[in-house]
Amino acid sequence: MKKVYAVLMLVSMTLGTVGQTFIWEGFDAGQMPPTGWTLEGYANQWSVSNTDNAGGVAPEAMFTYVQATSVSRFISPACDLTGLTSVRISFRHYYDDYSGAGPKVGVSTRSGGGAWTKVWEINPTSNVGPEQIDLTVTNSDVGAADFQFCFYVDGNFYNLDYWYLDNILLFNPLNLDGALTSISTPTYFGGPTPVTGTVMNMGLTTITDLIIDWQLDDGPIHSATFPGLSVPLQGIYNFACTDQVNGGIGDHVLTVWIDRVNGVVDDDQNNDTLQKTIKKACNIIPRKPCFEEFTSSTCGPCASFNAGFVPWCNTHVDDITLVKYQMNWPGSGDPYYTEEGGVRRDYYGVGWVPWLDCNGSYVETNMTAVQNAFNMAQQQPGLVDSVAAHSLAGTVMTVNATALPFVNIPN
């Protein structure tokens, strides 16, 4: 699991160089664009995908092909780099090629909302990655109070399939700096649960040991020691504390922080602490994943996908819920299309068929991705049960259902 978008890191972006980690984006909020980011040109082609093709951990950002030739940019928030002469940009990516003829993708910087300056670019003729890119930027934009960078796609968008991005980091490394980048303890839990998360080494010194503390609400402070480590610059350590978190039914605030790095307080305490609201449910039941497939009788690739998907669904008939929506394109129509299917298409922003969602998140239409989505969905707690009955009068079916939630669920 990756981090929730950290409040303290957002604070560091607005306060300038008090903290040396200016941006960390792992797309865990499932929002495109993420808070503070903007899109320019073909914004609908950018989405959050429940995949890990860039080599990080799901979810990740995804740019999707369309029949157009243009430039599209995914633009960072403005950061105050006053006093700096260099800064580092790091990210993971995977370029899924289609035709061997571009388009180009890259990273540019600017200040004062002015012209973009290219700092990295590739013009692929085949798939690229997954790989991590580490850039040191020293151009005239560095040092500005309103520094920005962007990821761009430039050319014929139809000549690629997808471009995936993850683990975007803008930082200035200090000597000793461990950053708490995630609390991966589940939001909903039914009993004693491990306190888990991720620490990234943002400093030049290798991390050899950590002390991590946590507290539930205003309760006692628990401490865990992790010796014998060897975490290099931008390395990641996934931790699990010995003591488990528990509490009464309802909402709780879990606070986790780095107490010591290599036996001392590190050089940047602004990125050491995260908080997360977790919810104790009165009951947990097995999760039944919901798949929604958008398809069409006029779509050849839909038939190819269904050749594997339908037998898979038949072997999981008691494990999943499946809803199919027929679309009235790409051909001249589909006799099974309904207006309700069109409403659902608009809800998800479906741009092609076959298209598949699992529990509301996009899934690539291949059986490896389907199985991975199923496995991930089953790991989530079941928090609502239902009792339902139906009656049929001619072609009209009436369904009466009662939901039985085991935890307070907003909206």
Coordinates of C-alpha atoms in Angstrom, one line a residue:
M1 CA 0.0 0.0 0.0
K2 CA 1.1 3.6 -0.6
K3 CA 0.6 6.8 1.3
V4 CA -2.5 8.8 1.8
Y5 CA -1.9 12.3 0.4
A6 CA -0.1 13.8 3.4
V7 CA -1.4 16.9 5.1
L8 CA 2.0 17.8 6.3
M9 CA 3.5 17.5 2.9
L10 CA 0.9 19.9 1.5
V11 CA 1.9 22.3 4.3
S12 CA 5.5 22.0 3.2
M13 CA 4.6 22.9 -0.3
T14 CA 3.1 26.2 0.8
L15 CA 5.8 27.1 3.4
G16 CA 8.7 26.8 0.9
T17 CA 12.0 25.3 1.9
V18 CA 11.2 24.7 5.6
G19 CA 10.6 21.1 4.5
Q20 CA 12.8 19.5 1.8
T21 CA 10.1 17.2 0.4
F22 CA 8.0 19.4 -1.7
I23 CA 5.8 16.9 -3.6
W24 CA 5.1 13.2 -3.1
E25 CA 2.2 11.8 -5.2
G26 CA 1.2 8.2 -5.3
F27 CA -2.4 8.7 -6.5
D28 CA -3.9 6.8 -3.5
A29 CA -6.8 9.3 -3.3
G30 CA -8.0 7.9 -6.6
Q31 CA -8.5 11.5 -7.8
M32 CA -7.5 12.9 -11.2
P33 CA -6.1 15.5 -11.1
P34 CA -4.9 15.1 -7.5
T35 CA -5.2 18.0 -5.1
G36 CA -3.2 21.0 -6.3
W37 CA -2.4 19.5 -9.7
T38 CA -4.0 20.7 -13.0
L39 CA -4.5 19.3 -16.5
E40 CA -4.1 21.2 -19.8
G41 CA -5.2 19.8 -23.1
Y42 CA -7.3 16.6 -23.4
A43 CA -7.9 16.3 -19.7
N44 CA -10.3 13.4 -20.2
Q45 CA -7.4 11.2 -21.3
W46 CA -5.9 11.3 -17.8
S47 CA -7.3 8.9 -15.2
V48 CA -6.3 6.9 -12.1
S49 CA -5.9 3.2 -12.9
N50 CA -6.0 0.4 -10.4
T51 CA -2.8 -1.1 -11.9
D52 CA 0.9 -1.2 -11.1
N53 CA 2.4 -1.1 -14.6
A54 CA 4.9 1.6 -13.8
G55 CA 6.5 -0.6 -11.2
G56 CA 5.0 1.0 -8.1
V57 CA 1.9 -0.2 -6.2
A58 CA -1.7 0.3 -7.5
P59 CA -3.2 2.8 -8.2
E60 CA -1.3 4.9 -10.7
A61 CA -1.9 7.7 -13.2
M62 CA -2.7 6.7 -16.8
F63 CA -2.9 8.6 -20.1
T64 CA -5.0 6.9 -22.7
Y65 CA -4.8 7.1 -26.5
V66 CA -7.4 9.1 -28.6
Q67 CA -7.6 10.0 -32.2
A68 CA -5.9 13.5 -32.0
T69 CA -2.6 15.1 -32.5
S70 CA -1.8 17.7 -29.9
V71 CA 0.0 18.3 -26.5
S72 CA -1.4 17.3 -23.1
R73 CA 0.1 18.3 -19.8
F74 CA -0.2 17.0 -16.2
I75 CA 1.0 20.0 -14.2
S76 CA 2.3 20.1 -10.6
P77 CA 1.3 22.6 -7.9
A78 CA 3.6 25.6 -7.6
C79 CA 6.4 25.2 -5.1
D80 CA 8.6 27.7 -3.4
L81 CA 12.3 26.8 -4.1
T82 CA 13.7 30.1 -2.9
G83 CA 17.4 29.7 -2.1
L84 CA 17.9 26.5 -4.0
T85 CA 20.2 26.1 -7.0
S86 CA 19.2 22.4 -7.8
V87 CA 16.2 20.1 -7.1
R88 CA 15.5 16.5 -7.8
I89 CA 12.5 15.1 -9.7
S90 CA 11.9 11.3 -9.5
F91 CA 9.1 9.2 -10.9
R92 CA 8.3 5.7 -12.2
H93 CA 6.7 5.2 -15.6
Y94 CA 5.8 2.7 -18.3
Y95 CA 5.2 3.6 -21.9
D96 CA 2.9 1.1 -23.7
D97 CA 3.6 1.6 -27.4
Y98 CA 1.1 1.0 -30.2
S99 CA 2.6 1.8 -33.6
G100 CA 6.3 2.5 -33.0
A101 CA 5.9 6.1 -34.1
G102 CA 5.5 8.1 -30.9
P103 CA 4.2 10.4 -29.5
K104 CA 6.9 11.9 -27.4
V105 CA 6.6 12.1 -23.6
G106 CA 8.7 14.1 -21.2
V107 CA 9.1 16.4 -18.3
S108 CA 9.3 20.2 -18.4
T109 CA 9.7 23.0 -15.8
R110 CA 8.6 26.6 -15.6
S111 CA 8.4 29.6 -13.2
G112 CA 6.1 32.5 -13.0
G113 CA 3.6 30.6 -15.2
G114 CA 5.9 31.3 -18.2
A115 CA 7.3 29.1 -21.0
W116 CA 8.1 25.5 -20.4
T117 CA 11.8 24.2 -20.4
K118 CA 12.3 20.6 -21.3
V119 CA 14.4 18.6 -18.8
W120 CA 13.7 15.0 -20.0
E121 CA 12.1 13.5 -23.1
I122 CA 11.9 10.2 -25.0
N123 CA 10.4 9.5 -28.5
P124 CA 9.7 5.7 -28.2
T125 CA 9.6 3.2 -31.1
S126 CA 8.6 0.4 -28.7
N127 CA 7.5 -0.2 -25.1
V128 CA 9.7 1.6 -22.5
G129 CA 9.9 0.5 -18.9
P130 CA 8.8 0.0 -16.3
E131 CA 11.6 2.1 -15.0
Q132 CA 12.4 4.8 -12.4
I133 CA 13.7 8.2 -13.7
D134 CA 15.8 10.4 -11.5
L135 CA 16.5 13.9 -12.7
T136 CA 18.6 16.7 -11.1
V137 CA 17.3 20.1 -12.3
T138 CA 19.6 23.1 -12.3
N139 CA 18.0 25.5 -14.8
S140 CA 16.8 29.0 -14.2
D141 CA 13.4 27.9 -12.9
V142 CA 15.0 26.5 -9.8
G143 CA 15.1 29.1 -7.0
A144 CA 11.8 30.6 -8.0
A145 CA 9.0 31.1 -5.5
D146 CA 6.5 29.5 -8.0
F147 CA 8.4 26.6 -9.5
Q148 CA 6.3 24.0 -11.5
F149 CA 7.0 20.9 -13.5
C150 CA 4.8 18.9 -15.8
F151 CA 4.5 15.6 -17.6
Y152 CA 3.6 16.0 -21.2
V153 CA 2.5 13.9 -24.2
D154 CA 3.3 15.5 -27.5
G155 CA 2.3 14.1 -31.0
N156 CA -0.3 11.7 -32.4
F157 CA -2.0 10.3 -29.3
Y158 CA -3.4 7.3 -31.3
N159 CA 0.2 6.0 -31.8
L160 CA 0.4 4.9 -28.1
D161 CA -1.8 2.7 -26.0
Y162 CA -1.1 4.1 -22.5
W163 CA 1.4 6.0 -20.5
Y164 CA 1.6 5.1 -16.8
L165 CA 3.1 7.3 -14.0
D166 CA 3.6 6.7 -10.3
N167 CA 5.6 7.7 -7.2
I168 CA 6.2 11.3 -8.3
L169 CA 8.7 13.0 -6.0
L170 CA 10.1 16.6 -5.9
F171 CA 12.7 17.0 -3.2
N172 CA 16.1 18.4 -2.1
P173 CA 18.0 15.7 -0.2
L174 CA 19.4 16.5 3.2
N175 CA 22.1 14.5 5.0
L176 CA 19.8 12.4 7.2
D177 CA 16.1 12.3 6.3
G178 CA 13.6 9.5 6.7
A179 CA 10.0 10.4 5.5
L180 CA 6.9 8.6 6.5
T181 CA 5.1 8.3 3.2
S182 CA 2.2 6.0 4.1
I183 CA 0.1 4.5 6.8
S184 CA -1.2 1.3 5.2
T185 CA -3.3 0.1 8.2
P186 CA -6.7 -0.6 6.7
T187 CA -9.3 2.2 7.0
Y188 CA -11.9 -0.3 8.2
F189 CA -11.1 -3.1 10.6
G190 CA -13.0 -5.6 12.8
G191 CA -10.4 -6.6 15.4
P192 CA -6.7 -6.2 16.4
T193 CA -4.9 -5.0 13.3
P194 CA -1.1 -4.4 12.7
V195 CA 0.1 -0.8 12.3
T196 CA 1.9 -0.8 9.0
G197 CA 3.3 1.8 6.6
T198 CA 6.2 2.9 4.4
V199 CA 9.3 5.0 5.1
M200 CA 11.3 6.4 2.2
N201 CA 14.9 7.6 2.6
M202 CA 15.0 11.2 1.4
G203 CA 18.5 11.8 2.7
L204 CA 22.0 11.1 1.5
T205 CA 22.9 8.9 4.5
T206 CA 21.8 5.2 4.3
I207 CA 19.2 4.4 7.0
T208 CA 20.4 1.5 9.2
D209 CA 17.8 1.6 11.9
L210 CA 14.4 3.2 12.7
I211 CA 12.2 3.8 15.8
I212 CA 8.6 4.3 14.8
D213 CA 5.9 5.4 17.3
W214 CA 2.1 5.3 17.0
Q215 CA -0.9 6.4 19.1
L216 CA -4.6 5.8 18.7
D217 CA -6.6 8.9 19.7
D218 CA -5.2 10.1 23.0
G219 CA -4.2 6.6 24.2
P220 CA -0.8 5.3 25.1
I221 CA 2.2 5.7 22.8
H222 CA 3.5 2.5 21.3
S223 CA 7.1 2.2 20.0
A224 CA 8.7 -0.3 17.6
T225 CA 12.4 -0.6 16.8
F226 CA 13.7 -1.8 13.4
P227 CA 17.5 -2.5 13.4
G228 CA 19.8 -4.0 10.8
L229 CA 18.4 -2.0 7.8
S230 CA 20.2 -0.8 4.7
V231 CA 17.9 1.7 3.0
P232 CA 19.7 3.9 0.4
L233 CA 18.7 7.3 -1.0
Q234 CA 15.1 7.0 -2.3
G235 CA 14.9 3.4 -1.0
I236 CA 11.7 2.2 0.6
Y237 CA 11.2 0.2 3.8
N238 CA 7.8 -1.3 4.6
F239 CA 7.3 -1.7 8.3
A240 CA 4.9 -3.6 10.6
C241 CA 4.8 -2.6 14.3
T242 CA 4.7 -5.4 16.9
D243 CA 1.8 -3.9 18.9
Q244 CA -1.6 -4.1 17.2
V245 CA -4.2 -1.4 17.0
N246 CA -7.7 -1.9 18.4
G247 CA -10.5 0.1 19.9
G248 CA -14.3 0.5 20.3
I249 CA -16.7 0.5 17.5
G250 CA -16.6 3.8 15.5
D251 CA -14.0 6.3 14.3
H252 CA -10.5 6.7 15.6
V253 CA -7.5 8.8 14.7
L254 CA -4.3 6.9 14.2
T255 CA -1.1 9.0 14.4
V256 CA 2.2 7.4 13.3
W257 CA 5.6 9.1 13.4
I258 CA 9.3 8.5 13.0
D259 CA 11.0 8.9 16.4
R260 CA 14.6 8.2 15.5
V261 CA 16.7 7.6 12.3
N262 CA 20.0 5.9 13.0
G263 CA 19.6 6.7 16.6
V264 CA 19.0 10.5 16.3
V265 CA 16.3 12.9 15.2
D266 CA 16.6 13.4 11.4
D267 CA 17.2 16.7 9.6
D268 CA 13.6 17.3 8.5
Q269 CA 10.8 16.6 10.9
N270 CA 8.1 18.0 8.7
N271 CA 7.8 14.7 6.8
D272 CA 8.0 12.4 9.9
T273 CA 4.3 12.3 10.9
L274 CA 1.1 11.2 9.3
Q275 CA -2.5 10.7 10.6
K276 CA -5.3 8.5 9.3
T277 CA -8.9 8.1 10.4
I278 CA -9.6 4.4 10.9
K279 CA -13.0 2.9 11.6
K280 CA -13.8 -0.1 13.8
A281 CA -16.8 -2.1 12.3
C282 CA -19.2 -4.1 14.4
N283 CA -18.8 -7.0 11.9
I284 CA -16.8 -8.0 8.8
I285 CA -18.0 -10.3 6.1
P286 CA -16.3 -11.7 3.0
R287 CA -16.2 -9.2 0.1
K288 CA -17.9 -10.1 -3.2
P289 CA -16.2 -8.0 -6.0
C290 CA -18.5 -6.3 -8.5
F291 CA -17.4 -6.3 -12.1
E292 CA -19.1 -4.0 -14.7
E293 CA -18.3 -4.7 -18.3
F294 CA -19.1 -2.3 -21.2
T295 CA -19.2 -4.2 -24.5
S296 CA -21.0 -4.3 -27.9
S297 CA -22.2 -6.8 -30.4
T298 CA -20.4 -4.7 -33.1
C299 CA -17.0 -4.9 -31.4
G300 CA -14.5 -7.5 -32.5
P301 CA -12.1 -7.0 -29.6
C302 CA -15.1 -7.5 -27.2
A303 CA -15.6 -11.0 -28.5
S304 CA -11.9 -11.7 -28.1
F305 CA -11.9 -10.6 -24.5
N306 CA -15.1 -12.4 -23.7
A307 CA -13.6 -15.7 -25.0
G308 CA -11.5 -15.7 -21.8
F309 CA -13.6 -13.5 -19.5
V310 CA -16.9 -15.5 -19.8
P311 CA -15.3 -18.9 -18.8
W312 CA -13.5 -17.1 -15.9
C313 CA -16.8 -15.6 -14.7
N314 CA -18.5 -19.0 -14.9
T315 CA -15.9 -20.5 -12.6
H316 CA -16.4 -17.6 -10.1
V317 CA -20.2 -17.5 -10.4
D318 CA -20.6 -17.5 -6.6
D319 CA -17.7 -15.2 -5.9
I320 CA -18.6 -12.1 -8.0
T321 CA -21.4 -9.8 -9.1
L322 CA -21.4 -9.1 -12.9
V323 CA -23.3 -6.4 -14.7
K324 CA -22.9 -6.0 -18.5
Y325 CA -23.8 -2.8 -20.4
Q326 CA -24.2 -3.0 -24.2
M327 CA -23.1 0.1 -26.1
N328 CA -24.6 1.4 -29.4
W329 CA -21.2 1.8 -30.9
P330 CA -18.6 1.3 -32.5
G331 CA -20.9 -0.1 -35.2
S332 CA -24.3 1.2 -36.4
G333 CA -26.1 0.1 -33.3
D334 CA -26.8 -2.7 -30.8
P335 CA -30.3 -4.2 -30.2
Y336 CA -29.4 -4.7 -26.5
Y337 CA -28.4 -1.1 -25.8
T338 CA -30.5 0.8 -23.2
E339 CA -30.5 4.3 -22.0
E340 CA -29.5 3.1 -18.5
G341 CA -26.3 1.7 -20.0
G342 CA -25.6 5.1 -21.5
V343 CA -26.0 6.8 -18.2
R344 CA -23.5 4.4 -16.6
R345 CA -21.1 4.9 -19.5
D346 CA -21.1 8.7 -18.8
Y347 CA -20.6 8.0 -15.1
Y348 CA -17.3 6.2 -15.7
G349 CA -16.3 8.2 -18.8
V350 CA -16.1 5.1 -20.9
G351 CA -14.2 5.9 -24.1
W352 CA -13.9 2.5 -25.8
V353 CA -15.1 -1.1 -25.6
P354 CA -14.4 -3.5 -24.1
W355 CA -14.1 -1.6 -20.9
L356 CA -14.1 -3.2 -17.4
D357 CA -14.4 -1.8 -13.9
C358 CA -14.0 -3.7 -10.6
N359 CA -15.6 -2.1 -7.5
G360 CA -15.6 1.2 -9.4
S361 CA -12.0 1.1 -10.6
Y362 CA -10.8 0.7 -14.2
V363 CA -9.3 -2.7 -15.1
E364 CA -7.4 -3.5 -18.3
T365 CA -9.2 -6.1 -20.4
N366 CA -6.8 -9.0 -20.1
M367 CA -7.2 -12.0 -17.8
T368 CA -4.0 -11.3 -15.8
A369 CA -5.4 -7.9 -14.9
V370 CA -8.9 -9.4 -14.2
Q371 CA -7.4 -11.9 -11.8
N372 CA -5.3 -9.3 -10.0
A373 CA -8.3 -7.0 -9.6
F374 CA -10.3 -9.9 -8.2
N375 CA -7.6 -10.8 -5.7
M376 CA -7.1 -7.2 -4.6
A377 CA -10.9 -6.7 -4.2
Q378 CA -11.3 -9.9 -2.1
Q379 CA -8.7 -8.6 0.3
Q380 CA -10.9 -5.6 1.2
P381 CA -13.4 -6.0 4.1
G382 CA -17.0 -6.6 3.5
L383 CA -18.8 -3.8 5.4
V384 CA -22.4 -4.1 4.2
D385 CA -24.8 -7.0 3.9
S386 CA -28.0 -7.0 2.0
V387 CA -31.4 -8.8 2.0
A388 CA -33.3 -8.6 -1.2
A389 CA -36.4 -10.1 -3.0
H390 CA -37.8 -9.5 -6.5
S391 CA -41.1 -10.0 -8.4
L392 CA -41.6 -10.2 -12.1
A393 CA -44.7 -8.9 -14.0
G394 CA -44.3 -9.4 -17.7
T395 CA -41.0 -7.7 -18.5
V396 CA -40.9 -5.5 -15.5
M397 CA -38.9 -6.7 -12.5
T398 CA -39.3 -5.0 -9.1
V399 CA -36.5 -5.4 -6.6
N400 CA -36.8 -4.6 -2.9
A401 CA -33.5 -4.5 -1.0
T402 CA -32.4 -3.6 2.5
A403 CA -28.8 -2.7 3.3
L404 CA -27.3 -3.7 6.6
P405 CA -24.1 -1.6 7.2
F406 CA -21.6 -2.6 9.9
V407 CA -20.0 0.8 10.1
N408 CA -21.0 4.4 9.5
I409 CA -20.5 5.1 5.8
P410 CA -20.8 8.7 4.5
N411 CA -22.8 9.5 1.3

